[in-house]
Amino acid sequence: MKKVQFYDKVEDSLLRFAVIIARSGDKWVFCKHRERDTYEVPGGHREPGENIDDTARRELYEETGAVSYTLQPICVYSVTAPDNFDGQESFGMLYYAQIETFEPELHSEIEKILLTQELPQRWTYPEIQPKLLEEAKRRGILKTWE
């Protein structure tokens, strides 16, 4: 069982991930990795020495091809799971992006992006990512989500 918690902030050095809840117009933006048959919110690991906001921008571009967008931090999240990081709590920064334009093709491990008005039925991380969307909604970031 994975435990997901939310914080307003933590020490910057603890942030290992950036995850971006993204929309384009009135549609959600989800990614499908080449080796999976599920969908996920764009995001990924922070590189050594990288600013966490730069991680979010890099991952959003790599995983969706977004070139014109607004990006805002929402909060810090953490995941504690027995099968991850030796059961230790790991931290990430959650963002929201409104994407205006995309590159015509992707240049990463992502096979395709999905633009949809409905949330996916088959999540890559079903115990984590729906909770991130719920928290963004709770904080008033996702006003258009029903």
CSV table of N, CA and C in Angstrom, one decimal:
chain,number,residue,atom,x,y,z
A,1,MET,N,0.8,-1.2,0.0
A,1,MET,CA,0.0,0.0,0.0
A,1,MET,C,0.9,1.2,0.0
A,2,LYS,N,0.6,2.2,-0.9
A,2,LYS,CA,1.3,3.4,-1.0
A,2,LYS,C,0.6,4.5,-0.2
A,3,LYS,N,1.4,5.3,0.6
A,3,LYS,CA,0.8,6.4,1.3
A,3,LYS,C,1.2,7.7,0.7
A,4,VAL,N,0.3,8.5,0.3
A,4,VAL,CA,0.5,9.8,-0.3
A,4,VAL,C,0.1,10.9,0.6
A,5,GLN,N,1.1,11.9,0.8
A,5,GLN,CA,0.8,13.0,1.7
A,5,GLN,C,1.2,14.3,1.0
A,6,PHE,N,0.7,15.4,1.5
A,6,PHE,CA,0.9,16.7,0.9
A,6,PHE,C,1.4,17.7,1.9
A,7,TYR,N,2.3,18.6,1.4
A,7,TYR,CA,3.0,19.6,2.3
A,7,TYR,C,3.0,20.9,1.5
A,8,ASP,N,3.1,22.0,2.2
A,8,ASP,CA,3.2,23.3,1.5
A,8,ASP,C,4.7,23.4,1.0
A,9,LYS,N,5.6,23.0,1.8
A,9,LYS,CA,7.0,23.0,1.4
A,9,LYS,C,7.9,22.1,2.2
A,10,VAL,N,9.0,21.7,1.7
A,10,VAL,CA,10.0,20.9,2.4
A,10,VAL,C,11.4,21.5,1.9
A,11,GLU,N,12.4,21.0,2.6
A,11,GLU,CA,13.8,21.4,2.2
A,11,GLU,C,14.0,21.0,0.7
A,12,ASP,N,14.5,22.0,-0.1
A,12,ASP,CA,14.6,21.8,-1.5
A,12,ASP,C,15.4,20.5,-1.9
A,13,SER,N,16.4,20.2,-1.1
A,13,SER,CA,17.2,19.0,-1.4
A,13,SER,C,16.5,17.7,-1.3
A,14,LEU,N,15.3,17.7,-0.7
A,14,LEU,CA,14.5,16.5,-0.6
A,14,LEU,C,13.7,16.2,-1.9
A,15,LEU,N,13.5,17.2,-2.7
A,15,LEU,CA,12.6,17.1,-3.9
A,15,LEU,C,13.3,16.2,-4.9
A,16,ARG,N,12.8,15.0,-5.2
A,16,ARG,CA,13.4,14.1,-6.2
A,16,ARG,C,12.7,14.1,-7.5
A,17,PHE,N,11.4,14.6,-7.5
A,17,PHE,CA,10.5,14.4,-8.7
A,17,PHE,C,9.8,15.7,-9.0
A,18,ALA,N,9.4,15.9,-10.2
A,18,ALA,CA,8.5,17.0,-10.6
A,18,ALA,C,7.4,16.3,-11.4
A,19,VAL,N,6.1,16.5,-11.0
A,19,VAL,CA,5.0,16.0,-11.7
A,19,VAL,C,4.0,17.1,-12.1
A,20,ILE,N,3.6,17.1,-13.3
A,20,ILE,CA,2.8,18.2,-13.8
A,20,ILE,C,1.4,17.8,-14.3
A,21,ILE,N,0.4,18.3,-13.6
A,21,ILE,CA,-1.0,18.1,-14.0
A,21,ILE,C,-1.1,19.1,-15.2
A,22,ALA,N,-1.5,18.6,-16.4
A,22,ALA,CA,-1.5,19.5,-17.5
A,22,ALA,C,-2.9,19.5,-18.2
A,23,ARG,N,-3.2,20.6,-18.8
A,23,ARG,CA,-4.4,20.8,-19.6
A,23,ARG,C,-4.0,21.5,-20.8
A,24,SER,N,-4.7,21.3,-21.9
A,24,SER,CA,-4.6,22.1,-23.1
A,24,SER,C,-6.0,22.4,-23.5
A,25,GLY,N,-6.3,23.7,-23.5
A,25,GLY,CA,-7.7,24.1,-23.6
A,25,GLY,C,-8.6,23.5,-22.5
A,26,ASP,N,-9.6,22.8,-22.9
A,26,ASP,CA,-10.4,22.2,-21.8
A,26,ASP,C,-10.2,20.7,-21.7
A,27,LYS,N,-9.0,20.2,-22.2
A,27,LYS,CA,-8.7,18.8,-22.1
A,27,LYS,C,-7.5,18.5,-21.3
A,28,TRP,N,-7.5,17.3,-20.6
A,28,TRP,CA,-6.4,16.8,-19.9
A,28,TRP,C,-5.3,16.4,-20.8
A,29,VAL,N,-4.1,16.4,-20.4
A,29,VAL,CA,-2.9,15.9,-21.2
A,29,VAL,C,-2.3,14.8,-20.4
A,30,PHE,N,-2.3,13.6,-20.9
A,30,PHE,CA,-1.7,12.4,-20.3
A,30,PHE,C,-0.7,11.8,-21.3
A,31,CYS,N,0.2,11.1,-20.7
A,31,CYS,CA,1.3,10.4,-21.5
A,31,CYS,C,1.2,8.9,-21.5
A,32,LYS,N,1.6,8.3,-22.6
A,32,LYS,CA,1.7,6.9,-22.7
A,32,LYS,C,3.1,6.5,-23.0
A,33,HIS,N,3.8,5.8,-22.1
A,33,HIS,CA,5.1,5.4,-22.3
A,33,HIS,C,5.2,4.3,-23.3
A,34,ARG,N,6.2,4.2,-24.1
A,34,ARG,CA,6.4,3.1,-25.1
A,34,ARG,C,6.2,1.7,-24.6
A,35,GLU,N,6.7,1.5,-23.4
A,35,GLU,CA,6.7,0.1,-22.8
A,35,GLU,C,5.5,-0.2,-22.0
A,36,ARG,N,4.5,0.7,-21.9
A,36,ARG,CA,3.3,0.4,-21.1
A,36,ARG,C,2.0,0.6,-21.9
A,37,ASP,N,0.9,0.1,-21.3
A,37,ASP,CA,-0.4,0.3,-22.0
A,37,ASP,C,-1.3,1.1,-21.1
A,38,THR,N,-0.7,1.9,-20.2
A,38,THR,CA,-1.4,2.7,-19.3
A,38,THR,C,-1.0,4.2,-19.5
A,39,TYR,N,-1.7,5.1,-18.8
A,39,TYR,CA,-1.5,6.5,-19.0
A,39,TYR,C,-1.1,7.1,-17.7
A,40,GLU,N,-0.3,8.3,-17.8
A,40,GLU,CA,0.2,8.9,-16.6
A,40,GLU,C,0.3,10.4,-16.8
A,41,VAL,N,0.4,11.1,-15.7
A,41,VAL,CA,0.6,12.6,-15.7
A,41,VAL,C,2.1,12.8,-16.1
A,42,PRO,N,2.4,13.8,-16.9
A,42,PRO,CA,3.8,14.0,-17.2
A,42,PRO,C,4.6,14.3,-15.9
A,43,GLY,N,5.9,13.9,-16.0
A,43,GLY,CA,6.8,14.1,-14.8
A,43,GLY,C,7.9,13.2,-14.8
A,44,GLY,N,8.9,13.4,-13.9
A,44,GLY,CA,10.0,12.5,-13.8
A,44,GLY,C,11.0,13.0,-12.8
A,45,HIS,N,12.2,12.3,-12.8
A,45,HIS,CA,13.2,12.5,-11.8
A,45,HIS,C,14.0,13.8,-12.0
A,46,ARG,N,14.4,14.4,-11.0
A,46,ARG,CA,15.2,15.6,-10.9
A,46,ARG,C,16.7,15.1,-11.2
A,47,GLU,N,17.4,15.9,-12.1
A,47,GLU,CA,18.8,15.6,-12.4
A,47,GLU,C,19.7,16.2,-11.3
A,48,PRO,N,20.8,15.7,-11.1
A,48,PRO,CA,21.8,16.3,-10.1
A,48,PRO,C,22.0,17.8,-10.5
A,49,GLY,N,21.9,18.6,-9.4
A,49,GLY,CA,22.2,20.1,-9.6
A,49,GLY,C,21.0,20.8,-10.3
A,50,GLU,N,20.0,20.2,-10.7
A,50,GLU,CA,18.9,20.8,-11.4
A,50,GLU,C,17.9,21.5,-10.5
A,51,ASN,N,17.5,22.7,-10.8
A,51,ASN,CA,16.4,23.4,-10.1
A,51,ASN,C,15.1,22.6,-10.3
A,52,ILE,N,14.3,22.5,-9.3
A,52,ILE,CA,13.1,21.7,-9.4
A,52,ILE,C,12.1,22.3,-10.5
A,53,ASP,N,12.1,23.6,-10.6
A,53,ASP,CA,11.2,24.2,-11.6
A,53,ASP,C,11.7,23.9,-13.0
A,54,ASP,N,13.1,23.8,-13.1
A,54,ASP,CA,13.7,23.4,-14.4
A,54,ASP,C,13.4,21.9,-14.7
A,55,THR,N,13.3,21.1,-13.7
A,55,THR,CA,12.9,19.7,-13.9
A,55,THR,C,11.5,19.6,-14.4
A,56,ALA,N,10.6,20.4,-13.9
A,56,ALA,CA,9.2,20.4,-14.4
A,56,ALA,C,9.1,20.9,-15.8
A,57,ARG,N,9.9,21.9,-16.2
A,57,ARG,CA,9.8,22.4,-17.6
A,57,ARG,C,10.4,21.3,-18.5
A,58,ARG,N,11.6,20.7,-18.1
A,58,ARG,CA,12.2,19.7,-18.9
A,58,ARG,C,11.3,18.5,-19.1
A,59,GLU,N,10.7,18.0,-18.1
A,59,GLU,CA,9.9,16.8,-18.1
A,59,GLU,C,8.6,17.1,-19.0
A,60,LEU,N,8.0,18.3,-18.8
A,60,LEU,CA,6.8,18.7,-19.5
A,60,LEU,C,7.1,18.7,-21.0
A,61,TYR,N,8.3,19.3,-21.4
A,61,TYR,CA,8.7,19.3,-22.8
A,61,TYR,C,9.0,17.9,-23.3
A,62,GLU,N,9.8,17.1,-22.6
A,62,GLU,CA,10.2,15.8,-23.0
A,62,GLU,C,9.0,14.8,-23.2
A,63,GLU,N,8.0,14.9,-22.3
A,63,GLU,CA,6.9,14.0,-22.2
A,63,GLU,C,5.7,14.4,-23.0
A,64,THR,N,5.6,15.7,-23.3
A,64,THR,CA,4.4,16.1,-24.0
A,64,THR,C,4.7,16.9,-25.3
A,65,GLY,N,5.9,17.4,-25.4
A,65,GLY,CA,6.3,18.3,-26.5
A,65,GLY,C,5.8,19.7,-26.3
A,66,ALA,N,5.4,20.1,-25.1
A,66,ALA,CA,4.9,21.4,-24.8
A,66,ALA,C,6.0,22.5,-25.1
A,67,VAL,N,5.6,23.5,-25.9
A,67,VAL,CA,6.6,24.5,-26.1
A,67,VAL,C,6.1,25.9,-25.6
A,68,SER,N,4.8,26.1,-25.5
A,68,SER,CA,4.3,27.3,-25.0
A,68,SER,C,3.2,27.0,-24.0
A,69,TYR,N,3.5,27.4,-22.7
A,69,TYR,CA,2.6,27.1,-21.6
A,69,TYR,C,2.8,28.0,-20.4
A,70,THR,N,1.9,27.9,-19.5
A,70,THR,CA,2.1,28.6,-18.2
A,70,THR,C,2.3,27.4,-17.2
A,71,LEU,N,3.1,27.6,-16.2
A,71,LEU,CA,3.4,26.6,-15.2
A,71,LEU,C,3.4,27.2,-13.8
A,72,GLN,N,2.7,26.6,-12.9
A,72,GLN,CA,2.6,27.1,-11.5
A,72,GLN,C,2.8,25.9,-10.6
A,73,PRO,N,3.5,26.1,-9.5
A,73,PRO,CA,3.6,25.1,-8.5
A,73,PRO,C,2.3,25.0,-7.7
A,74,ILE,N,2.0,23.8,-7.3
A,74,ILE,CA,0.8,23.6,-6.4
A,74,ILE,C,1.2,23.3,-5.0
A,75,CYS,N,2.0,22.2,-4.8
A,75,CYS,CA,2.4,21.8,-3.5
A,75,CYS,C,3.5,20.7,-3.6
A,76,VAL,N,4.0,20.4,-2.4
A,76,VAL,CA,4.9,19.2,-2.3
A,76,VAL,C,4.0,18.0,-2.0
A,77,TYR,N,4.4,16.9,-2.6
A,77,TYR,CA,3.7,15.6,-2.3
A,77,TYR,C,4.8,14.6,-1.9
A,78,SER,N,4.4,13.6,-1.1
A,78,SER,CA,5.3,12.5,-0.8
A,78,SER,C,4.6,11.2,-1.0
A,79,VAL,N,5.5,10.2,-1.3
A,79,VAL,CA,5.0,8.8,-1.4
A,79,VAL,C,5.8,7.9,-0.5
A,80,THR,N,5.2,7.1,0.3
A,80,THR,CA,5.9,6.1,1.1
A,80,THR,C,5.3,4.8,0.7
A,81,ALA,N,6.2,3.9,0.3
A,81,ALA,CA,5.8,2.6,-0.2
A,81,ALA,C,6.9,1.6,0.2
A,82,PRO,N,6.5,0.4,0.6
A,82,PRO,CA,7.5,-0.6,1.0
A,82,PRO,C,8.4,-1.0,-0.2
A,83,ASP,N,7.9,-0.9,-1.4
A,83,ASP,CA,8.7,-1.4,-2.6
A,83,ASP,C,9.4,-0.3,-3.3
A,84,ASN,N,9.6,0.9,-2.6
A,84,ASN,CA,10.2,2.1,-3.2
A,84,ASN,C,11.1,2.8,-2.2
A,85,PHE,N,12.3,3.1,-2.6
A,85,PHE,CA,13.2,3.8,-1.7
A,85,PHE,C,13.3,3.2,-0.4
A,86,ASP,N,13.4,1.9,-0.3
A,86,ASP,CA,13.5,1.1,0.9
A,86,ASP,C,12.5,1.5,2.0
A,87,GLY,N,11.3,1.8,1.5
A,87,GLY,CA,10.2,2.2,2.4
A,87,GLY,C,10.3,3.6,2.9
A,88,GLN,N,11.3,4.4,2.5
A,88,GLN,CA,11.4,5.7,3.0
A,88,GLN,C,10.5,6.7,2.2
A,89,GLU,N,10.1,7.7,2.9
A,89,GLU,CA,9.3,8.8,2.2
A,89,GLU,C,10.1,9.5,1.2
A,90,SER,N,9.5,9.6,-0.1
A,90,SER,CA,10.2,10.3,-1.1
A,90,SER,C,9.3,11.5,-1.5
A,91,PHE,N,9.9,12.6,-1.9
A,91,PHE,CA,9.2,13.9,-2.1
A,91,PHE,C,9.3,14.3,-3.6
A,92,GLY,N,8.3,15.0,-4.0
A,92,GLY,CA,8.2,15.6,-5.3
A,92,GLY,C,7.4,16.9,-5.2
A,93,MET,N,7.6,17.7,-6.3
A,93,MET,CA,6.9,19.0,-6.4
A,93,MET,C,5.8,18.8,-7.4
A,94,LEU,N,4.6,19.1,-7.1
A,94,LEU,CA,3.4,19.0,-8.0
A,94,LEU,C,3.2,20.4,-8.6
A,95,TYR,N,3.0,20.4,-9.9
A,95,TYR,CA,2.7,21.6,-10.7
A,95,TYR,C,1.4,21.5,-11.5
A,96,TYR,N,1.0,22.6,-12.0
A,96,TYR,CA,-0.1,22.7,-12.9
A,96,TYR,C,0.4,23.4,-14.2
A,97,ALA,N,0.1,22.9,-15.3
A,97,ALA,CA,0.5,23.6,-16.6
A,97,ALA,C,-0.8,23.7,-17.5
A,98,GLN,N,-0.9,24.9,-18.1
A,98,GLN,CA,-1.9,25.1,-19.1
A,98,GLN,C,-1.1,25.2,-20.4
A,99,ILE,N,-1.2,24.2,-21.3
A,99,ILE,CA,-0.4,24.2,-22.5
A,99,ILE,C,-1.1,24.9,-23.7
A,100,GLU,N,-0.4,25.7,-24.4
A,100,GLU,CA,-0.9,26.4,-25.5
A,100,GLU,C,-0.5,25.7,-26.8
A,101,THR,N,0.8,25.4,-27.0
A,101,THR,CA,1.2,24.7,-28.2
A,101,THR,C,2.2,23.6,-27.9
A,102,PHE,N,2.2,22.6,-28.8
A,102,PHE,CA,3.0,21.4,-28.7
A,102,PHE,C,4.0,21.4,-30.0
A,103,GLU,N,5.1,20.7,-29.8
A,103,GLU,CA,5.9,20.4,-31.0
A,103,GLU,C,5.1,19.3,-31.8
A,104,PRO,N,5.4,19.1,-33.1
A,104,PRO,CA,4.6,18.2,-33.8
A,104,PRO,C,5.0,16.7,-33.5
A,105,GLU,N,6.2,16.4,-32.9
A,105,GLU,CA,6.5,15.0,-32.6
A,105,GLU,C,7.3,15.0,-31.3
A,106,LEU,N,7.2,13.8,-30.6
A,106,LEU,CA,7.9,13.6,-29.4
A,106,LEU,C,9.3,13.1,-29.6
A,107,HIS,N,10.2,13.4,-28.7
A,107,HIS,CA,11.6,12.9,-28.8
A,107,HIS,C,12.0,12.2,-27.5
A,108,SER,N,11.2,11.4,-27.0
A,108,SER,CA,11.5,10.7,-25.7
A,108,SER,C,11.0,9.3,-25.7
A,109,GLU,N,10.9,8.7,-24.5
A,109,GLU,CA,10.4,7.4,-24.3
A,109,GLU,C,8.9,7.4,-24.3
A,110,ILE,N,8.2,8.5,-24.5
A,110,ILE,CA,6.8,8.6,-24.5
A,110,ILE,C,6.3,8.3,-26.0
A,111,GLU,N,5.4,7.4,-26.1
A,111,GLU,CA,4.9,7.0,-27.4
A,111,GLU,C,3.9,8.0,-28.0
A,112,LYS,N,3.0,8.5,-27.1
A,112,LYS,CA,2.0,9.4,-27.5
A,112,LYS,C,1.5,10.2,-26.3
A,113,ILE,N,0.8,11.3,-26.6
A,113,ILE,CA,0.1,12.0,-25.6
A,113,ILE,C,-1.4,11.8,-25.9
A,114,LEU,N,-2.2,11.9,-24.8
A,114,LEU,CA,-3.6,11.8,-24.9
A,114,LEU,C,-4.3,13.1,-24.5
A,115,LEU,N,-5.0,13.7,-25.3
A,115,LEU,CA,-5.8,14.9,-25.0
A,115,LEU,C,-7.2,14.4,-24.8
A,116,THR,N,-7.8,14.6,-23.6
A,116,THR,CA,-9.1,14.0,-23.4
A,116,THR,C,-9.9,14.8,-22.3
A,117,GLN,N,-11.2,14.8,-22.4
A,117,GLN,CA,-12.0,15.4,-21.3
A,117,GLN,C,-12.3,14.5,-20.2
A,118,GLU,N,-12.0,13.2,-20.3
A,118,GLU,CA,-12.2,12.2,-19.3
A,118,GLU,C,-10.9,11.8,-18.7
A,119,LEU,N,-10.9,11.5,-17.4
A,119,LEU,CA,-9.7,10.9,-16.8
A,119,LEU,C,-9.5,9.5,-17.3
A,120,PRO,N,-8.2,9.0,-17.4
A,120,PRO,CA,-8.0,7.7,-17.9
A,120,PRO,C,-8.6,6.6,-16.9
A,121,GLN,N,-8.9,5.5,-17.5
A,121,GLN,CA,-9.4,4.3,-16.7
A,121,GLN,C,-8.2,3.5,-16.3
A,122,ARG,N,-7.1,3.5,-17.1
A,122,ARG,CA,-5.9,2.7,-16.8
A,122,ARG,C,-4.7,3.6,-16.5
A,123,TRP,N,-4.5,3.8,-15.3
A,123,TRP,CA,-3.4,4.6,-14.8
A,123,TRP,C,-2.1,3.8,-14.6
A,124,THR,N,-1.0,4.4,-14.9
A,124,THR,CA,0.3,3.7,-14.6
A,124,THR,C,0.5,3.7,-13.1
A,125,TYR,N,0.2,4.7,-12.4
A,125,TYR,CA,0.3,4.8,-11.0
A,125,TYR,C,-1.0,5.1,-10.3
A,126,PRO,N,-1.9,4.1,-10.3
A,126,PRO,CA,-3.3,4.3,-9.8
A,126,PRO,C,-3.4,4.6,-8.3
A,127,GLU,N,-2.4,4.3,-7.5
A,127,GLU,CA,-2.4,4.6,-6.1
A,127,GLU,C,-1.9,6.0,-5.8
A,128,ILE,N,-1.3,6.7,-6.8
A,128,ILE,CA,-0.6,7.9,-6.6
A,128,ILE,C,-1.3,9.1,-7.4
A,129,GLN,N,-1.3,9.0,-8.7
A,129,GLN,CA,-1.6,10.1,-9.5
A,129,GLN,C,-3.1,10.6,-9.4
A,130,PRO,N,-4.1,9.8,-9.2
A,130,PRO,CA,-5.4,10.3,-9.0
A,130,PRO,C,-5.5,11.1,-7.7
A,131,LYS,N,-4.7,10.8,-6.7
A,131,LYS,CA,-4.6,11.5,-5.4
A,131,LYS,C,-4.0,12.9,-5.7
A,132,LEU,N,-3.1,13.0,-6.6
A,132,LEU,CA,-2.4,14.3,-6.9
A,132,LEU,C,-3.5,15.2,-7.5
A,133,LEU,N,-4.3,14.7,-8.4
A,133,LEU,CA,-5.4,15.5,-9.0
A,133,LEU,C,-6.4,15.9,-8.0
A,134,GLU,N,-6.7,15.0,-7.1
A,134,GLU,CA,-7.7,15.3,-6.0
A,134,GLU,C,-7.2,16.5,-5.2
A,135,GLU,N,-5.9,16.4,-4.8
A,135,GLU,CA,-5.3,17.5,-4.0
A,135,GLU,C,-5.3,18.8,-4.7
A,136,ALA,N,-5.0,18.8,-6.0
A,136,ALA,CA,-5.0,20.0,-6.8
A,136,ALA,C,-6.4,20.6,-6.8
A,137,LYS,N,-7.4,19.7,-7.0
A,137,LYS,CA,-8.8,20.2,-7.0
A,137,LYS,C,-9.1,20.7,-5.6
A,138,ARG,N,-8.7,20.1,-4.5
A,138,ARG,CA,-9.0,20.5,-3.2
A,138,ARG,C,-8.4,21.9,-2.9
A,139,ARG,N,-7.3,22.2,-3.5
A,139,ARG,CA,-6.6,23.5,-3.3
A,139,ARG,C,-7.1,24.5,-4.3
A,140,GLY,N,-8.1,24.2,-5.1
A,140,GLY,CA,-8.7,25.2,-6.0
A,140,GLY,C,-8.0,25.4,-7.3
A,141,ILE,N,-7.0,24.6,-7.6
A,141,ILE,CA,-6.3,24.8,-8.8
A,141,ILE,C,-7.1,24.3,-10.0
A,142,LEU,N,-7.8,23.2,-9.9
A,142,LEU,CA,-8.5,22.6,-11.0
A,142,LEU,C,-10.0,23.0,-10.9
A,143,LYS,N,-10.3,24.2,-11.2
A,143,LYS,CA,-11.7,24.7,-11.1
A,143,LYS,C,-12.6,24.1,-12.1
A,144,THR,N,-12.1,23.6,-13.2
A,144,THR,CA,-13.0,23.1,-14.3
A,144,THR,C,-13.2,21.6,-14.2
A,145,TRP,N,-12.6,21.0,-13.3
A,145,TRP,CA,-12.7,19.5,-13.2
A,145,TRP,C,-14.0,19.1,-12.5
A,146,GLU,N,-14.7,18.3,-13.1
A,146,GLU,CA,-16.0,17.8,-12.5
A,146,GLU,C,-15.8,16.4,-12.1
